[in-house]
Amino acid sequence: MPIPAAELISRAGEILQDEEHVRWTVPELLRWINDGARETILRRPAARSITAALALVDGTKQAIPATGVQLLDVVRNLGMDGATPGRAVRRIDRQLLDDQMPDWHMAKKVAKIRHFTFEERAPKEFYVYPPAVEGAQVEALYSELPPTITEDTEALDMGAEYLNVLVSYMVFRAFSKDSEFANGTVAALHYQAFIDADTDSSEKTTANSPNANSV
């Protein structure tokens, strides 16, 4: 369920003892909501995941849409129409393909994908095997940033479980602002609360990667 911006702003105002939003205005609180959402998804990609049909380009190298942040999984083939359930797609280590079939990037192009590979250092990209014919489609799971909100009457398209995380981020930004109300110590405490709730440990970060599930 999306989080109403008004609720985030109200909760932050209570903590800041600025319920009328005089010291910290609604427009800047809205900006911090958007900033917090972006940082949350960068730290925890699964915080906003999208499952969608993804049209492949010609060859092995593929990419998620420009609005995406990180590939999470490639589930199955969907045929050329993007709607026909097909063969499951399994992750495979690229090193294995490189070792056993050095010429796999030049294999015959097909519409039915068997495997995909993923590299954490290029989270928006992946490779498929066999190489795809242009227009072949797969069902992909990937993280995506929510639409930017600009009014307090809007709702942030993220799960309600991230409400407290975002409030901590907003309060951190408020107390970090260079003004007579700045308080570095309190800001640091709220940022640590944000980090503790939102940052993946190494184990959890790995769990967000397609490479967490070995073939």
Tab-separated table of C-alpha atoms in Angstrom:
chain	number	residue	atom	x	y	z
A	1	MET	CA	0.000	0.000	0.000
A	2	PRO	CA	1.442	3.432	-0.962
A	3	ILE	CA	2.431	5.779	1.865
A	4	PRO	CA	0.510	9.099	1.979
A	5	ALA	CA	2.963	11.986	1.861
A	6	ALA	CA	0.789	13.847	4.369
A	7	GLU	CA	1.359	11.099	6.941
A	8	LEU	CA	5.124	11.177	6.481
A	9	ILE	CA	5.125	14.955	6.798
A	10	SER	CA	2.887	14.871	9.873
A	11	ARG	CA	5.023	12.305	11.683
A	12	ALA	CA	8.235	14.153	10.884
A	13	GLY	CA	6.648	17.415	12.086
A	14	GLU	CA	5.744	15.821	15.426
A	15	ILE	CA	9.292	14.611	16.002
A	16	LEU	CA	10.696	17.984	14.958
A	17	GLN	CA	8.154	19.799	17.141
A	18	ASP	CA	7.207	21.759	14.050
A	19	GLU	CA	3.671	20.584	13.342
A	20	GLU	CA	2.888	23.734	11.345
A	21	HIS	CA	6.008	23.225	9.200
A	22	VAL	CA	7.317	26.717	9.777
A	23	ARG	CA	10.983	25.894	10.379
A	24	TRP	CA	11.045	23.106	7.829
A	25	THR	CA	8.615	23.730	4.996
A	26	VAL	CA	6.413	21.206	3.231
A	27	PRO	CA	8.253	21.550	-0.134
A	28	GLU	CA	11.606	20.668	1.444
A	29	LEU	CA	10.048	17.800	3.423
A	30	LEU	CA	8.671	16.478	0.136
A	31	ARG	CA	12.149	16.621	-1.394
A	32	TRP	CA	13.522	14.652	1.544
A	33	ILE	CA	10.796	12.029	1.101
A	34	ASN	CA	11.943	11.541	-2.496
A	35	ASP	CA	15.604	11.512	-1.459
A	36	GLY	CA	14.896	8.983	1.275
A	37	ALA	CA	13.001	6.737	-1.121
A	38	ARG	CA	15.882	6.761	-3.590
A	39	GLU	CA	18.482	6.004	-0.932
A	40	THR	CA	16.315	3.250	0.522
A	41	ILE	CA	16.023	1.477	-2.822
A	42	LEU	CA	19.721	1.870	-3.567
A	43	ARG	CA	20.526	0.246	-0.224
A	44	ARG	CA	17.749	-2.354	-0.369
A	45	PRO	CA	16.812	-2.949	-4.031
A	46	ALA	CA	13.915	-5.240	-3.173
A	47	ALA	CA	12.183	-2.339	-1.379
A	48	ARG	CA	10.321	-1.668	-4.623
A	49	SER	CA	10.378	-4.575	-7.055
A	50	ILE	CA	8.608	-4.782	-10.400
A	51	THR	CA	7.702	-7.953	-12.294
A	52	ALA	CA	7.197	-7.237	-15.978
A	53	ALA	CA	7.598	-8.586	-19.479
A	54	LEU	CA	10.942	-7.482	-20.859
A	55	ALA	CA	11.583	-7.386	-24.599
A	56	LEU	CA	15.114	-8.505	-25.414
A	57	VAL	CA	17.429	-6.971	-27.954
A	58	ASP	CA	19.436	-8.920	-30.501
A	59	GLY	CA	22.310	-10.886	-28.962
A	60	THR	CA	23.473	-11.801	-25.461
A	61	LYS	CA	23.803	-8.428	-23.709
A	62	GLN	CA	20.553	-7.131	-22.229
A	63	ALA	CA	19.420	-4.400	-19.832
A	64	ILE	CA	16.481	-3.579	-17.611
A	65	PRO	CA	14.466	-0.397	-18.393
A	66	ALA	CA	16.089	2.979	-17.756
A	67	THR	CA	13.882	3.497	-14.707
A	68	GLY	CA	15.223	0.309	-13.122
A	69	VAL	CA	17.883	0.154	-10.437
A	70	GLN	CA	18.938	-3.501	-10.299
A	71	LEU	CA	17.987	-6.791	-11.856
A	72	LEU	CA	16.667	-9.218	-9.241
A	73	ASP	CA	15.737	-12.250	-11.338
A	74	VAL	CA	14.789	-13.519	-14.786
A	75	VAL	CA	11.913	-15.926	-14.235
A	76	ARG	CA	10.692	-17.453	-17.501
A	77	ASN	CA	10.206	-17.050	-21.221
A	78	LEU	CA	7.067	-15.234	-22.377
A	79	GLY	CA	7.175	-15.851	-26.108
A	80	MET	CA	7.317	-13.179	-28.783
A	81	ASP	CA	3.974	-11.783	-27.647
A	82	GLY	CA	5.109	-11.201	-24.065
A	83	ALA	CA	2.108	-13.118	-22.732
A	84	THR	CA	2.692	-16.819	-23.424
A	85	PRO	CA	4.210	-18.624	-20.408
A	86	GLY	CA	7.222	-20.671	-21.427
A	87	ARG	CA	10.363	-22.400	-20.273
A	88	ALA	CA	11.930	-21.316	-16.977
A	89	VAL	CA	15.128	-19.288	-17.256
A	90	ARG	CA	17.903	-20.335	-14.895
A	91	ARG	CA	20.833	-18.328	-13.651
A	92	ILE	CA	24.284	-19.621	-14.532
A	93	ASP	CA	27.767	-18.391	-13.685
A	94	ARG	CA	29.276	-16.550	-16.625
A	95	GLN	CA	32.635	-18.108	-15.788
A	96	LEU	CA	31.131	-21.525	-16.447
A	97	LEU	CA	29.918	-20.487	-19.886
A	98	ASP	CA	33.229	-18.792	-20.653
A	99	ASP	CA	35.199	-21.893	-19.681
A	100	GLN	CA	33.047	-24.486	-21.412
A	101	MET	CA	31.836	-22.496	-24.443
A	102	PRO	CA	34.164	-19.560	-25.133
A	103	ASP	CA	32.175	-18.715	-28.280
A	104	TRP	CA	28.761	-18.664	-26.575
A	105	HIS	CA	28.187	-15.007	-27.475
A	106	MET	CA	28.243	-16.073	-31.136
A	107	ALA	CA	25.881	-19.034	-30.808
A	108	LYS	CA	22.702	-19.288	-32.892
A	109	LYS	CA	20.094	-16.738	-31.833
A	110	VAL	CA	16.831	-18.114	-30.481
A	111	ALA	CA	13.507	-16.937	-29.080
A	112	LYS	CA	13.648	-19.314	-26.113
A	113	ILE	CA	16.214	-18.353	-23.461
A	114	ARG	CA	17.730	-21.026	-21.228
A	115	HIS	CA	20.058	-19.110	-18.905
A	116	PHE	CA	21.019	-15.641	-17.745
A	117	THR	CA	24.139	-14.310	-16.033
A	118	PHE	CA	24.441	-11.338	-13.693
A	119	GLU	CA	27.319	-9.189	-12.489
A	120	GLU	CA	26.851	-7.113	-9.297
A	121	ARG	CA	29.192	-4.432	-10.641
A	122	ALA	CA	26.754	-3.733	-13.505
A	123	PRO	CA	23.380	-4.153	-11.768
A	124	LYS	CA	21.283	-2.877	-14.679
A	125	GLU	CA	22.745	-5.289	-17.208
A	126	PHE	CA	22.684	-9.047	-17.742
A	127	TYR	CA	23.511	-11.608	-20.440
A	128	VAL	CA	21.339	-14.380	-21.828
A	129	TYR	CA	22.156	-17.746	-23.364
A	130	PRO	CA	21.554	-18.678	-26.077
A	131	PRO	CA	21.715	-15.234	-27.670
A	132	ALA	CA	18.265	-13.744	-28.148
A	133	VAL	CA	16.525	-12.842	-31.354
A	134	GLU	CA	15.262	-9.291	-31.167
A	135	GLY	CA	11.764	-9.139	-29.742
A	136	ALA	CA	11.904	-12.315	-27.676
A	137	GLN	CA	10.440	-11.621	-24.243
A	138	VAL	CA	11.089	-12.840	-20.719
A	139	GLU	CA	9.489	-12.167	-17.373
A	140	ALA	CA	11.955	-10.166	-15.295
A	141	LEU	CA	11.986	-9.018	-11.694
A	142	TYR	CA	13.861	-5.790	-11.043
A	143	SER	CA	13.907	-2.887	-8.611
A	144	GLU	CA	12.672	0.514	-9.688
A	145	LEU	CA	12.560	4.013	-8.209
A	146	PRO	CA	9.077	5.295	-7.349
A	147	PRO	CA	7.629	8.287	-9.201
A	148	THR	CA	8.671	11.586	-7.632
A	149	ILE	CA	6.001	13.218	-5.496
A	150	THR	CA	5.587	16.996	-5.533
A	151	GLU	CA	2.442	17.586	-3.455
A	152	ASP	CA	1.478	16.555	0.058
A	153	THR	CA	-1.794	15.222	-1.326
A	154	GLU	CA	0.074	12.481	-3.225
A	155	ALA	CA	1.216	9.078	-1.996
A	156	LEU	CA	4.674	7.563	-2.322
A	157	ASP	CA	4.532	4.279	-4.214
A	158	MET	CA	6.381	2.191	-1.631
A	159	GLY	CA	5.206	-0.327	0.947
A	160	ALA	CA	3.930	0.953	4.294
A	161	GLU	CA	6.688	-1.018	6.026
A	162	TYR	CA	9.099	1.742	4.970
A	163	LEU	CA	7.167	4.544	6.671
A	164	ASN	CA	9.406	4.700	9.783
A	165	VAL	CA	12.532	4.362	7.649
A	166	LEU	CA	11.573	7.423	5.605
A	167	VAL	CA	10.580	9.459	8.660
A	168	SER	CA	14.020	8.809	10.170
A	169	TYR	CA	15.630	10.021	6.958
A	170	MET	CA	13.483	13.183	6.852
A	171	VAL	CA	14.321	14.072	10.456
A	172	PHE	CA	18.002	13.434	9.786
A	173	ARG	CA	17.911	15.856	6.851
A	174	ALA	CA	16.008	18.446	8.861
A	175	PHE	CA	18.519	18.476	11.727
A	176	SER	CA	21.409	18.458	9.236
A	177	LYS	CA	20.252	21.658	7.582
A	178	ASP	CA	22.650	24.551	8.142
A	179	SER	CA	20.437	26.803	10.242
A	180	GLU	CA	19.845	27.852	13.861
A	181	PHE	CA	17.909	24.594	14.315
A	182	ALA	CA	20.720	22.331	13.133
A	183	ASN	CA	21.752	19.604	15.559
A	184	GLY	CA	24.469	17.318	14.322
A	185	THR	CA	24.208	14.897	17.223
A	186	VAL	CA	20.469	14.342	16.838
A	187	ALA	CA	20.840	14.197	13.043
A	188	ALA	CA	23.440	11.452	13.407
A	189	LEU	CA	21.147	9.431	15.679
A	190	HIS	CA	18.290	9.575	13.184
A	191	TYR	CA	20.587	8.739	10.287
A	192	GLN	CA	21.877	5.739	12.212
A	193	ALA	CA	18.275	4.659	12.784
A	194	PHE	CA	17.718	4.948	9.034
A	195	ILE	CA	20.860	2.947	8.316
A	196	ASP	CA	20.045	0.254	10.859
A	197	ALA	CA	16.542	-0.242	9.468
A	198	ASP	CA	17.371	0.132	5.822
A	199	THR	CA	20.901	-1.008	5.070
A	200	ASP	CA	21.373	-4.599	4.004
A	201	SER	CA	24.070	-6.583	5.722
A	202	SER	CA	26.494	-8.368	3.401
A	203	GLU	CA	24.337	-11.462	3.663
A	204	LYS	CA	21.153	-9.564	2.828
A	205	THR	CA	22.832	-7.680	-0.013
A	206	THR	CA	23.848	-10.981	-1.519
A	207	ALA	CA	20.293	-12.201	-1.084
A	208	ASN	CA	19.080	-9.356	-3.321
A	209	SER	CA	21.360	-10.520	-6.117
A	210	PRO	CA	20.338	-13.124	-8.686
A	211	ASN	CA	23.651	-14.783	-7.908
A	212	ALA	CA	22.358	-15.750	-4.441
A	213	ASN	CA	20.630	-18.765	-5.983
A	214	SER	CA	23.183	-21.098	-7.435
A	215	VAL	CA	22.504	-23.338	-10.368
